[in-house]
Amino acid sequence: MTNFKDKANLIWEVADLLRGDYKQSDYGKVILPMTVLRRIDCVLAPSKQKVLDYLPKVAKLSDSAKDLTLNKIAGVNFHNRSQFDFARIIADPNHVAANLRNHINGYSASAREIIEYFNFDDQIERMDDPKADILFQVVKKFADINLADMDSMQMGYVFEDLIRRFAEQSNETAGEHFTPREVIKLMVNILFDADSESLTQPGIVKTLYDPACGTGGMLSIGEQHLKDFNSGAKLEVFGQEINPESYAICKSDMLIKGQNPTNIKFGNTFTVDGLRDEKFDYMLSNPPFGVDWKKAQKIITNEHTDQGYAGRFGAGLPRINDGSLLFLQHMIAKMKTPPRDPEQVGGSRIGIVFNGSPLFTGQAGSGESNIRQWIIENDWLEAIIALPDQLFYNTGISTYIWVLNNHKDPERKGLVQLINATGSKDEDLIKVGERDFNRFWEKMPRSLGNKRKQIPENGETKGIGFITKLYGDFTENEFVKILPNAFFGYWRVTVEQPQKDDDGNIVTGRDGSPKADTSLRDYENIPFLQKGKHNQLIPQTIEEYFGREVKPHLPDAWIDESKTKIGYEINFTKYFYEFKPLRSLAEIRAEILALEESSLELEKKVLE
């Protein structure tokens, strides 16, 4: 950890050179592409001279044949044919701009495209302008920073740290770019846990996709996790990203690690699906919370209307200011068809981070409710994990991991597992001295934006390991509820009462039926399930509920069946609510008296 922080601090010192010539919000336009350039320059350094020596031998080959040959010599999926590396660029201070451009143009197409997404040539010209004249100093600063000793995980931390600093400088949203690494590790653990046996097979190949991949953190950690688990396994990663800088960083990381960089697509996932015909074994994502999809409204609405369930958004459209459930529908559309045999391995698993809104926003009949209904009635929702608050850099609100699976284990079929990993119960126990530590989170040594907590990695008794064990054990306890799918469904019914004349008589229509008094109209949400005599969940009908709960109080009331709608919601907090009796008056009185006595003693000391 210390190494990545030291490197990030060194890189951040470049900001001192930019100050005055660049606005703080524009620092990233220089520092991010220069970091990528220096990183790949360091990666290629050991084979640089070999590639240059081999150039005459490939002079007559086609460009594609040259790339294949020189990539093989470089030992990675890219190379550089330019005579200039960072050391040679700064050796000629009078021609830094020309030599830096020569260096960039010397990269093979896959690497050069990455730099182009930064529009870095504009910054070279700007820094080389006599009014600024800082290009040599900036390149010199980066040439002095060795990034060869950093693995992909550490470089990911460096980029995230830099992006966070840029966001703080310009009051932008850092959390849109990346997810805390411990949250990703938890998601990866959960996602791969159920397939641990099949993933040990030698030579196994799986695919992982993130439709909002940012700088590629989820893809990198997913790949590393599988390698640690089975060195003979291969995880092919895919992603799409709308932010040009994040896209370039992600693609450069994939290039360096030997992944196929063409699997990372640029653009808006909603409007242009860059991986339209692909299906994946695993999917992970942390789409921006409450993302507005107004710009893509026409395309999304047309796909919903014209293609229905043959498209991505057949189940429904959420409100315009929150596209979270659009991301989830998009991912569901990319699930592999599961095998019919429950014993066979197959299908797809999804892990996605949401805020609380997708759990319950939208009444019966709304787009959100219809999407939840579609997911739950198809038995795809496997688990929801409530995380501690203050985990993310850009928000302190509560967040939830949704786990979906279209090939559930037999014991999980028809059920949803809810895990309360907020740590709030442990905090209550700590206050009264019944616990020494929180099993779910620990305080950060130093806050990073809104992030004040982190999930530790402490075996099976705390943090990631403990939450993963709760999930894997699939047993109800103080932190886990296991509920049937129907538990989350309800009917929203319209209850009418009759109009009455001045004498209290019911007013009827021509057919003799009572006329409804709209001022007395009411609504009831009737759960599909009720608790039986022994506290077990049993089905109920609308008529049973109405006769039991409404008729005794409103004997003339009736239900307008034409307006009945089905709804689904997940009221997470309600399911884990524990009644805490109010403190006795005697206890409160004693506390007040003690405070008064303490105040008097303090007052005496001050007066003395």
Coordinates of C-alpha atoms in Angstrom, one line a residue:
M1 CA 0.0 0.0 0.0
T2 CA 2.7 2.4 0.9
N3 CA 4.4 2.0 -2.5
F4 CA 1.3 3.1 -4.4
K5 CA 0.8 6.1 -2.1
D6 CA 4.4 7.2 -2.6
K7 CA 4.1 6.9 -6.4
A8 CA 0.8 8.8 -6.4
N9 CA 2.4 11.6 -4.3
L10 CA 5.4 11.8 -6.7
I11 CA 3.1 12.0 -9.7
W12 CA 0.9 14.6 -8.0
E13 CA 3.9 16.9 -7.6
V14 CA 3.5 17.6 -11.4
A15 CA 0.5 19.7 -10.3
D16 CA 3.0 22.2 -9.0
L17 CA 4.4 22.6 -12.5
L18 CA 0.9 23.1 -14.0
R19 CA -0.2 25.6 -11.5
G20 CA -0.8 29.0 -13.1
D21 CA -0.9 27.7 -16.6
Y22 CA -3.7 25.2 -16.0
K23 CA -6.9 25.4 -13.9
Q24 CA -7.1 22.9 -11.2
S25 CA -9.9 21.1 -12.9
D26 CA -7.7 20.6 -16.0
Y27 CA -4.7 19.0 -14.2
G28 CA -6.0 15.5 -15.2
K29 CA -5.7 16.4 -18.9
V30 CA -1.9 16.3 -18.5
I31 CA -1.3 14.0 -15.5
L32 CA -3.5 11.0 -16.5
P33 CA -2.2 10.6 -20.1
M34 CA 1.4 11.2 -19.0
T35 CA 1.0 8.5 -16.3
V36 CA -0.3 6.1 -18.8
L37 CA 2.6 6.9 -21.2
R38 CA 5.2 6.6 -18.5
R39 CA 3.7 3.3 -17.3
I40 CA 3.8 1.6 -20.8
D41 CA 7.2 3.1 -21.4
C42 CA 8.5 1.3 -18.3
V43 CA 6.8 -1.9 -19.3
L44 CA 8.5 -1.9 -22.7
A45 CA 11.9 -0.8 -21.4
P46 CA 13.4 -4.3 -21.1
S47 CA 12.6 -5.2 -24.7
K48 CA 12.9 -1.8 -26.3
Q49 CA 16.3 -2.3 -27.9
K50 CA 15.4 -5.8 -29.2
V51 CA 12.4 -4.3 -31.0
L52 CA 14.5 -1.5 -32.5
D53 CA 17.2 -4.0 -33.6
Y54 CA 14.5 -6.2 -35.3
L55 CA 12.9 -3.4 -37.3
P56 CA 14.9 -3.9 -40.5
K57 CA 13.9 -7.5 -40.6
V58 CA 10.2 -6.7 -40.7
A59 CA 10.4 -3.7 -43.1
K60 CA 8.7 -5.5 -46.0
L61 CA 5.9 -7.1 -44.0
S62 CA 2.4 -5.8 -43.9
D63 CA 1.4 -3.6 -40.9
S64 CA -0.6 -6.4 -39.2
A65 CA 2.3 -8.9 -39.7
K66 CA 4.8 -6.3 -38.3
D67 CA 2.6 -5.8 -35.2
L68 CA 2.3 -9.6 -34.5
T69 CA 6.1 -10.1 -34.9
L70 CA 7.2 -7.1 -32.9
N71 CA 4.6 -7.7 -30.2
K72 CA 6.1 -11.2 -29.8
I73 CA 9.5 -9.7 -29.3
A74 CA 8.2 -7.1 -26.9
G75 CA 6.6 -9.9 -24.9
V76 CA 3.2 -8.1 -24.6
N77 CA 0.3 -7.2 -26.9
F78 CA 1.9 -3.9 -28.0
H79 CA 5.3 -2.4 -28.9
N80 CA 6.9 0.9 -29.8
R81 CA 9.0 1.4 -33.0
S82 CA 10.2 5.0 -32.1
Q83 CA 13.8 5.6 -31.3
F84 CA 12.6 7.7 -28.4
D85 CA 11.8 6.6 -24.9
F86 CA 11.5 9.1 -22.0
A87 CA 15.2 9.1 -21.3
R88 CA 16.0 10.1 -24.9
I89 CA 13.2 12.6 -25.1
I90 CA 14.6 14.7 -22.2
A91 CA 18.1 14.3 -23.5
D92 CA 17.2 16.8 -26.2
P93 CA 15.5 19.7 -24.4
N94 CA 15.1 21.8 -27.6
H95 CA 12.9 19.2 -29.4
V96 CA 10.8 17.7 -26.6
A97 CA 7.4 18.3 -28.4
A98 CA 8.5 16.7 -31.7
N99 CA 10.3 13.8 -30.0
L100 CA 7.3 13.1 -27.7
R101 CA 5.0 13.1 -30.6
N102 CA 7.4 10.7 -32.4
H103 CA 7.4 8.5 -29.3
I104 CA 3.5 8.4 -29.3
N105 CA 3.2 7.7 -33.0
G106 CA 5.7 4.9 -32.6
Y107 CA 3.2 2.7 -30.7
S108 CA 1.3 -0.1 -32.3
A109 CA -2.3 0.8 -33.1
S110 CA -3.8 -0.7 -30.0
A111 CA -1.7 1.4 -27.7
R112 CA -1.8 4.5 -29.8
E113 CA -5.6 4.5 -29.8
I114 CA -5.6 4.7 -26.0
I115 CA -3.5 7.9 -26.0
E116 CA -5.8 9.4 -28.7
Y117 CA -8.8 9.2 -26.3
F118 CA -7.0 11.7 -24.0
N119 CA -6.7 14.2 -26.9
F120 CA -3.2 14.7 -25.5
D121 CA -1.7 16.4 -28.6
D122 CA -3.6 19.5 -27.6
Q123 CA -1.9 19.5 -24.2
I124 CA 1.6 19.0 -25.8
E125 CA 1.0 22.1 -27.9
R126 CA -0.3 24.0 -24.9
M127 CA 2.7 23.1 -22.6
D128 CA 5.2 23.7 -25.4
D129 CA 3.8 27.2 -26.0
P130 CA 6.5 29.8 -25.1
K131 CA 3.9 31.5 -22.7
A132 CA 3.9 28.3 -20.6
D133 CA 7.1 26.5 -21.6
I134 CA 6.6 23.7 -19.1
L135 CA 6.7 20.6 -21.4
F136 CA 10.3 19.7 -20.7
Q137 CA 9.8 20.0 -17.0
V138 CA 6.7 17.8 -17.0
V139 CA 8.3 15.1 -19.1
K140 CA 11.5 15.3 -17.0
K141 CA 9.4 14.8 -13.8
F142 CA 7.7 11.7 -15.2
A143 CA 11.0 10.3 -16.5
D144 CA 12.3 10.4 -12.9
I145 CA 9.4 8.2 -11.7
N146 CA 9.9 4.5 -12.0
L147 CA 6.6 2.7 -12.6
A148 CA 8.1 -0.6 -13.7
D149 CA 8.0 -2.0 -10.1
M150 CA 4.2 -1.6 -9.9
D151 CA 1.8 -4.5 -10.6
S152 CA -1.6 -3.9 -12.1
M153 CA -3.4 -3.8 -8.8
Q154 CA -1.0 -1.1 -7.4
M155 CA -1.3 0.9 -10.6
G156 CA -5.1 0.7 -10.3
Y157 CA -4.7 2.3 -6.8
V158 CA -2.5 5.0 -8.2
F159 CA -5.0 6.0 -10.9
E160 CA -7.9 5.9 -8.4
D161 CA -5.9 8.1 -6.0
L162 CA -5.1 10.6 -8.7
I163 CA -8.7 10.7 -9.9
R164 CA -9.9 11.3 -6.4
R165 CA -7.6 14.2 -6.0
F166 CA -8.7 15.7 -9.3
A167 CA -12.3 15.4 -8.3
E168 CA -11.6 17.1 -4.9
Q169 CA -9.8 19.9 -6.7
S170 CA -12.7 20.5 -9.1
N171 CA -15.7 19.5 -6.9
E172 CA -16.5 16.7 -9.3
T173 CA -17.8 13.3 -8.4
A174 CA -14.9 10.9 -7.8
G175 CA -17.2 7.9 -7.1
E176 CA -18.4 7.9 -10.7
H177 CA -14.9 6.6 -11.7
F178 CA -14.2 3.8 -9.3
T179 CA -15.4 1.6 -6.5
P180 CA -13.5 1.0 -3.2
R181 CA -11.3 -2.1 -3.7
E182 CA -12.6 -3.9 -0.6
V183 CA -16.2 -3.6 -2.0
I184 CA -15.0 -5.2 -5.3
K185 CA -13.2 -8.0 -3.5
L186 CA -16.4 -8.7 -1.5
M187 CA -18.4 -8.8 -4.7
V188 CA -15.9 -11.1 -6.4
N189 CA -15.9 -13.4 -3.5
I190 CA -19.6 -13.7 -3.5
L191 CA -19.8 -14.1 -7.2
F192 CA -17.3 -16.9 -7.5
D193 CA -18.2 -18.6 -4.2
A194 CA -20.9 -20.8 -5.5
D195 CA -18.8 -22.0 -8.5
S196 CA -15.6 -22.7 -6.4
E197 CA -15.6 -26.4 -7.2
S198 CA -15.9 -25.9 -11.0
L199 CA -13.4 -23.1 -11.0
T200 CA -10.7 -25.4 -9.8
Q201 CA -10.6 -27.4 -13.1
P202 CA -7.4 -27.0 -15.0
G203 CA -7.6 -24.9 -18.2
I204 CA -11.0 -23.6 -17.4
V205 CA -12.0 -20.4 -19.3
K206 CA -14.6 -17.9 -18.1
T207 CA -15.8 -14.5 -19.0
L208 CA -16.4 -11.4 -16.9
Y209 CA -18.2 -8.2 -18.0
D210 CA -18.8 -4.7 -16.6
P211 CA -21.1 -2.4 -18.5
A212 CA -19.8 0.7 -16.6
C213 CA -16.2 -0.4 -16.1
G214 CA -14.6 3.0 -15.3
T215 CA -10.8 2.4 -14.9
G216 CA -11.3 -1.3 -14.8
G217 CA -11.0 -2.0 -11.1
M218 CA -13.7 -4.7 -11.1
L219 CA -12.3 -6.5 -14.1
S220 CA -8.7 -6.4 -12.7
I221 CA -9.7 -7.7 -9.2
G222 CA -11.9 -10.4 -10.8
E223 CA -9.1 -11.6 -12.9
Q224 CA -6.6 -11.6 -10.0
H225 CA -9.0 -13.4 -7.8
L226 CA -9.5 -16.3 -10.2
K227 CA -5.7 -16.5 -10.8
D228 CA -5.1 -16.7 -7.1
F229 CA -7.7 -19.4 -6.8
N230 CA -6.6 -21.4 -9.8
S231 CA -3.4 -20.4 -11.7
G232 CA -4.4 -22.6 -14.6
A233 CA -7.7 -20.8 -15.1
K234 CA -8.3 -18.0 -17.6
L235 CA -10.7 -15.1 -17.2
E236 CA -11.5 -13.1 -20.3
V237 CA -12.7 -9.6 -19.4
F238 CA -15.0 -7.3 -21.2
G239 CA -16.3 -3.8 -20.5
Q240 CA -17.7 -0.5 -21.8
E241 CA -17.1 3.0 -20.5
I242 CA -18.5 6.4 -21.4
N243 CA -15.8 8.6 -19.9
P244 CA -12.8 8.9 -22.4
E245 CA -10.1 9.2 -19.7
S246 CA -11.4 6.3 -17.7
Y247 CA -11.8 4.2 -20.9
A248 CA -8.2 4.9 -21.8
I249 CA -6.9 4.0 -18.4
C250 CA -8.9 0.8 -18.4
K251 CA -7.8 -0.2 -21.9
S252 CA -4.1 0.5 -21.1
D253 CA -4.3 -1.7 -18.1
M254 CA -5.9 -4.6 -20.1
L255 CA -3.2 -4.1 -22.8
I256 CA -0.4 -4.4 -20.3
K257 CA -1.8 -7.5 -18.6
G258 CA -2.2 -9.3 -21.9
Q259 CA -6.0 -9.1 -22.1
N260 CA -7.5 -8.4 -25.5
P261 CA -7.9 -4.6 -25.5
T262 CA -10.6 -4.7 -28.2
N263 CA -12.9 -6.3 -25.5
I264 CA -13.1 -2.8 -23.9
K265 CA -15.6 -0.6 -25.7
F266 CA -16.1 3.1 -25.6
G267 CA -19.5 4.8 -25.5
N268 CA -22.9 4.9 -23.8
T269 CA -24.0 1.4 -22.9
F270 CA -27.7 2.4 -23.1
T271 CA -27.5 3.9 -26.6
V272 CA -24.8 1.8 -28.3
D273 CA -24.2 -1.7 -26.9
G274 CA -20.6 -2.3 -27.9
L275 CA -20.9 -6.0 -27.1
R276 CA -24.3 -6.6 -28.4
D277 CA -24.2 -10.3 -29.3
E278 CA -22.0 -11.4 -26.3
K279 CA -23.1 -13.4 -23.3
F280 CA -21.0 -13.7 -20.2
D281 CA -20.5 -16.1 -17.3
Y282 CA -20.1 -13.4 -14.7
M283 CA -21.0 -9.7 -14.6
L284 CA -20.0 -7.0 -12.0
S285 CA -20.9 -3.4 -12.0
N286 CA -21.2 -0.2 -9.9
P287 CA -23.2 2.1 -12.1
P288 CA -23.4 5.8 -11.0
F289 CA -26.2 6.2 -8.4
G290 CA -29.2 8.0 -9.6
V291 CA -27.9 8.4 -13.2
D292 CA -30.2 10.6 -15.4
W293 CA -31.0 8.8 -18.7
K294 CA -32.8 11.7 -20.4
K295 CA -30.2 12.1 -23.1
A296 CA -30.8 8.4 -24.1
Q297 CA -34.6 8.5 -23.5
K298 CA -35.6 8.3 -27.2
I299 CA -33.4 5.3 -28.0
I300 CA -34.3 3.4 -24.8
T301 CA -38.0 4.1 -25.1
N302 CA -38.0 2.9 -28.7
E303 CA -36.2 -0.3 -27.8
H304 CA -38.7 -0.9 -25.0
T305 CA -41.7 -0.3 -27.2
D306 CA -40.5 -1.9 -30.4
Q307 CA -38.6 -4.9 -29.1
G308 CA -40.2 -5.7 -25.8
Y309 CA -38.6 -8.7 -24.1
A310 CA -36.6 -9.4 -27.3
G311 CA -34.6 -6.2 -26.4
R312 CA -32.9 -5.2 -23.2
F313 CA -35.7 -3.1 -21.5
G314 CA -38.8 -5.2 -22.0
A315 CA -39.7 -5.4 -18.3
G316 CA -40.2 -1.6 -17.9
L317 CA -38.6 1.8 -17.7
P318 CA -37.8 3.5 -14.4
R319 CA -38.2 7.2 -13.7
I320 CA -36.1 9.4 -15.9
N321 CA -33.8 10.5 -13.0
D322 CA -32.5 7.1 -12.0
G323 CA -31.3 4.5 -14.6
S324 CA -30.0 2.0 -12.1
L325 CA -32.5 -0.7 -13.1
L326 CA -31.8 -0.1 -16.8
F327 CA -28.2 -1.2 -16.1
L328 CA -29.5 -4.3 -14.4
Q329 CA -31.9 -5.2 -17.3
H330 CA -29.0 -4.7 -19.7
M331 CA -26.9 -7.1 -17.7
I332 CA -29.7 -9.7 -17.5
A333 CA -30.0 -9.6 -21.3
K334 CA -26.4 -10.8 -21.4
M335 CA -26.9 -13.8 -19.2
K336 CA -26.1 -17.2 -20.7
T337 CA -29.0 -19.7 -21.1
P338 CA -28.8 -22.1 -18.1
P339 CA -28.7 -25.8 -18.6
R340 CA -31.9 -27.8 -17.8
D341 CA -30.0 -30.2 -15.5
P342 CA -29.7 -28.5 -12.1
E343 CA -26.5 -30.5 -11.4
Q344 CA -24.8 -29.1 -14.5
V345 CA -22.7 -25.9 -14.3
G346 CA -23.9 -23.0 -16.4
G347 CA -26.0 -19.9 -16.7
S348 CA -24.7 -16.6 -15.4
R349 CA -24.2 -14.7 -12.1
I350 CA -24.4 -10.9 -11.6
G351 CA -23.2 -8.7 -8.8
I352 CA -24.2 -5.0 -8.9
V353 CA -24.1 -2.1 -6.4
F354 CA -27.1 0.1 -5.9
N355 CA -28.2 2.7 -3.4
G356 CA -31.5 2.1 -1.6
S357 CA -33.8 3.5 -4.4
P358 CA -34.1 0.4 -6.6
L359 CA -35.3 -1.6 -3.6
F360 CA -38.6 0.2 -3.1
T361 CA -39.0 3.2 -5.4
G362 CA -42.1 3.1 -7.5
Q363 CA -45.6 2.0 -6.6
A364 CA -47.4 -1.0 -8.0
G365 CA -47.7 -0.7 -11.8
S366 CA -44.7 1.6 -12.0
G367 CA -41.6 0.8 -14.2
E368 CA -39.5 0.1 -11.1
S369 CA -42.0 -2.2 -9.5
N370 CA -42.6 -4.1 -12.8
I371 CA -38.8 -4.6 -13.2
R372 CA -38.6 -6.0 -9.6
Q373 CA -41.6 -8.3 -10.3
W374 CA -40.0 -9.6 -13.5
I375 CA -36.7 -10.3 -11.7
I376 CA -38.2 -12.0 -8.7
E377 CA -40.9 -14.0 -10.4
N378 CA -38.3 -15.4 -12.8
D379 CA -36.4 -16.5 -9.6
W380 CA -33.2 -14.6 -10.6
L381 CA -32.7 -12.6 -7.4
E382 CA -30.4 -14.7 -5.2
A383 CA -29.3 -12.3 -2.4
I384 CA -29.1 -8.7 -1.4
I385 CA -26.4 -7.5 1.0
A386 CA -26.8 -4.3 2.9
L387 CA -23.3 -2.7 3.3
P388 CA -22.1 -0.2 5.9
D389 CA -22.7 3.5 5.2
Q390 CA -19.8 5.8 4.5
L391 CA -18.0 3.3 2.3
F392 CA -17.9 5.2 -0.9
Y393 CA -15.8 8.3 -1.8
N394 CA -18.6 10.4 -3.2
T395 CA -21.5 9.5 -0.9
G396 CA -22.1 8.5 2.7
I397 CA -25.5 6.8 2.0
S398 CA -26.3 3.2 2.5
T399 CA -25.5 0.9 -0.4
Y400 CA -26.6 -2.7 -1.4
I401 CA -25.1 -5.5 -3.4
W402 CA -27.7 -7.3 -5.5
V403 CA -26.7 -10.9 -6.5
L404 CA -28.5 -12.5 -9.4
N405 CA -28.3 -16.0 -10.7
N406 CA -30.3 -17.7 -13.5
H407 CA -29.1 -21.2 -12.4
K408 CA -29.6 -21.3 -8.6
D409 CA -28.6 -24.2 -6.5
P410 CA -31.7 -26.4 -5.6
E411 CA -31.8 -25.2 -2.0
R412 CA -31.9 -21.6 -3.1
K413 CA -34.7 -21.9 -5.7
G414 CA -37.7 -19.8 -4.9
L415 CA -35.9 -17.9 -2.2
V416 CA -34.1 -14.6 -1.6
Q417 CA -31.3 -14.3 1.0
L418 CA -31.0 -10.9 2.7
I419 CA -27.8 -10.2 4.6
N420 CA -27.6 -7.2 7.0
A421 CA -23.8 -6.3 6.9
T422 CA -24.3 -2.7 8.0
G423 CA -22.6 -3.4 11.3
S424 CA -25.3 -1.3 13.1
K425 CA -26.1 -4.1 15.5
D426 CA -22.5 -4.5 16.5
E427 CA -22.2 -0.8 17.2
D428 CA -25.1 -1.1 19.6
L429 CA -23.4 -4.1 21.3
I430 CA -20.1 -2.2 21.6
K431 CA -21.9 0.7 23.3
V432 CA -23.1 -1.5 26.1
G433 CA -19.8 -3.4 26.4
E434 CA -21.0 -6.7 24.9
R435 CA -18.6 -6.6 22.0
D436 CA -15.0 -5.4 21.4
F437 CA -15.1 -4.7 17.7
N438 CA -17.4 -4.4 14.7
R439 CA -17.5 -7.6 12.6
F440 CA -18.4 -5.7 9.4
W441 CA -16.3 -2.5 9.2
E442 CA -13.5 -0.5 10.7
K443 CA -12.7 3.2 10.7
M444 CA -10.4 4.5 8.0
P445 CA -7.1 5.9 9.4
R446 CA -7.9 9.0 7.4
S447 CA -11.2 10.0 5.6
L448 CA -11.1 10.1 1.8
G449 CA -14.0 12.3 0.7
N450 CA -17.1 10.7 2.2
K451 CA -15.3 7.4 2.8
R452 CA -14.8 7.0 6.6
K453 CA -15.2 3.2 6.8
Q454 CA -13.6 0.2 5.2
I455 CA -14.4 -3.5 5.1
P456 CA -11.4 -5.4 6.5
E457 CA -10.1 -8.7 5.3
N458 CA -9.9 -10.8 8.5
G459 CA -10.6 -14.4 7.7
E460 CA -14.0 -15.8 8.5
T461 CA -14.6 -13.8 11.7
K462 CA -14.6 -10.3 10.3
G463 CA -15.2 -8.2 7.2
I464 CA -15.1 -9.7 3.7
G465 CA -14.5 -13.3 4.9
F466 CA -17.3 -13.1 7.5
I467 CA -19.8 -11.6 5.0
T468 CA -18.8 -14.2 2.4
K469 CA -19.4 -17.0 5.0
L470 CA -22.8 -15.6 5.9
Y471 CA -23.7 -15.8 2.2
G472 CA -22.2 -19.3 1.6
D473 CA -23.7 -20.9 4.8
F474 CA -27.2 -19.9 3.6
T475 CA -28.6 -20.2 7.2
E476 CA -30.9 -17.8 9.0
N477 CA -29.4 -16.0 12.0
E478 CA -29.3 -12.5 13.4
F479 CA -27.8 -11.1 10.2
V480 CA -29.5 -13.3 7.6
K481 CA -33.2 -13.6 6.5
I482 CA -34.2 -16.2 3.9
L483 CA -37.6 -15.4 2.4
P484 CA -39.7 -16.9 -0.4
N485 CA -40.1 -14.8 -3.6
A486 CA -43.8 -14.2 -3.0
F487 CA -43.0 -12.4 0.3
F488 CA -42.0 -9.3 -1.7
G489 CA -45.2 -9.2 -3.7
Y490 CA -48.5 -7.4 -2.9
W491 CA -51.7 -6.3 -4.5
R492 CA -52.5 -2.6 -4.5
V493 CA -56.3 -2.4 -4.2
T494 CA -58.7 0.6 -4.4
V495 CA -61.2 0.6 -1.6
E496 CA -64.4 2.5 -2.3
Q497 CA -67.2 3.6 0.0
P498 CA -70.7 4.6 -1.0
Q499 CA -72.1 8.1 -1.4
K500 CA -74.9 8.8 1.1
D501 CA -77.7 11.4 1.0
D502 CA -78.6 13.8 3.8
D503 CA -80.6 11.1 5.5
G504 CA -77.7 8.7 5.5
N505 CA -79.1 6.4 2.7
I506 CA -76.7 4.9 0.1
V507 CA -77.0 6.6 -3.3
T508 CA -77.2 4.1 -6.1
G509 CA -76.9 4.3 -9.9
R510 CA -79.3 3.1 -12.6
D511 CA -78.2 -0.5 -12.2
G512 CA -78.9 -0.4 -8.5
S513 CA -75.2 -0.5 -7.5
P514 CA -73.9 2.0 -5.0
K515 CA -72.1 5.1 -6.3
A516 CA -68.6 5.6 -5.0
D517 CA -67.7 8.7 -2.9
T518 CA -64.4 9.7 -4.3
S519 CA -63.6 11.8 -1.2
L520 CA -63.6 8.5 0.9
R521 CA -61.5 6.5 -1.6
D522 CA -58.6 4.7 0.0
Y523 CA -55.9 2.3 -1.0
E524 CA -54.5 -0.9 0.6
N525 CA -51.3 -2.8 -0.1
I526 CA -52.2 -6.4 0.5
P527 CA -49.2 -8.8 0.9
F528 CA -49.2 -12.1 -1.0
L529 CA -48.2 -13.8 2.2
Q530 CA -49.4 -13.5 5.8
K531 CA -48.1 -15.0 9.0
G532 CA -49.9 -18.1 10.2
K533 CA -50.6 -19.3 13.7
H534 CA -47.1 -20.6 14.2
N535 CA -45.5 -17.6 12.6
Q536 CA -44.9 -19.3 9.3
L537 CA -45.6 -17.5 6.0
I538 CA -48.7 -18.7 4.2
P539 CA -50.6 -17.4 1.1
Q540 CA -53.6 -15.2 1.5
T541 CA -56.2 -13.9 -1.0
I542 CA -57.5 -10.3 -1.4
E543 CA -60.9 -11.4 -0.2
E544 CA -59.4 -13.0 3.0
Y545 CA -57.5 -9.8 3.9
F546 CA -60.4 -7.5 3.0
G547 CA -62.8 -9.5 5.1
R548 CA -60.4 -9.6 8.1
E549 CA -58.9 -6.1 8.0
V550 CA -61.3 -3.8 6.3
K551 CA -64.9 -5.1 6.5
P552 CA -65.2 -5.0 10.3
H553 CA -64.4 -1.3 10.2
L554 CA -66.1 -0.3 6.9
P555 CA -69.0 -2.7 6.4
D556 CA -70.3 -0.9 3.2
A557 CA -66.9 -0.7 1.5
W558 CA -65.9 -2.7 -1.6
I559 CA -62.9 -3.2 -3.9
D560 CA -62.8 -1.7 -7.4
E561 CA -61.2 -4.8 -9.0
S562 CA -60.6 -3.0 -12.3
K563 CA -57.9 -0.9 -10.5
T564 CA -56.1 -3.6 -8.7
K565 CA -52.3 -3.8 -9.5
I566 CA -49.5 -6.1 -8.5
G567 CA -46.4 -4.6 -6.9
Y568 CA -43.0 -5.8 -5.6
E569 CA -40.8 -4.0 -3.2
I570 CA -37.9 -4.9 -0.8
N571 CA -38.2 -3.0 2.5
F572 CA -34.8 -4.1 3.8
T573 CA -34.7 -2.1 7.0
K574 CA -38.2 -3.3 8.0
Y575 CA -37.2 -6.9 7.8
F576 CA -34.3 -6.5 10.3
Y577 CA -36.1 -4.0 12.6
E578 CA -35.8 -4.8 16.3
F579 CA -38.1 -3.2 18.7
K580 CA -36.2 -1.3 21.5
P581 CA -38.4 -0.6 24.5
L582 CA -38.4 3.0 25.7
R583 CA -36.3 3.8 28.7
S584 CA -38.2 4.1 32.0
L585 CA -39.0 7.5 33.5
A586 CA -36.9 6.6 36.5
E587 CA -33.9 5.9 34.4
I588 CA -34.3 9.1 32.5
R589 CA -34.8 11.1 35.7
A590 CA -31.7 9.6 37.3
E591 CA -29.6 10.5 34.2
I592 CA -30.9 14.1 34.3
L593 CA -30.1 14.4 38.0
A594 CA -26.6 13.1 37.4
L595 CA -26.0 15.6 34.6
E596 CA -27.3 18.4 36.9
E597 CA -25.0 17.3 39.7
S598 CA -22.0 17.2 37.3
S599 CA -22.8 20.6 35.9
L600 CA -23.0 22.1 39.5
E601 CA -19.6 20.6 40.3
L602 CA -18.1 22.0 37.2
E603 CA -19.6 25.4 38.0
K604 CA -18.1 25.4 41.5
K605 CA -14.7 24.6 40.0
V606 CA -15.0 27.5 37.6
L607 CA -16.1 30.0 40.3
E608 CA -13.3 28.9 42.6

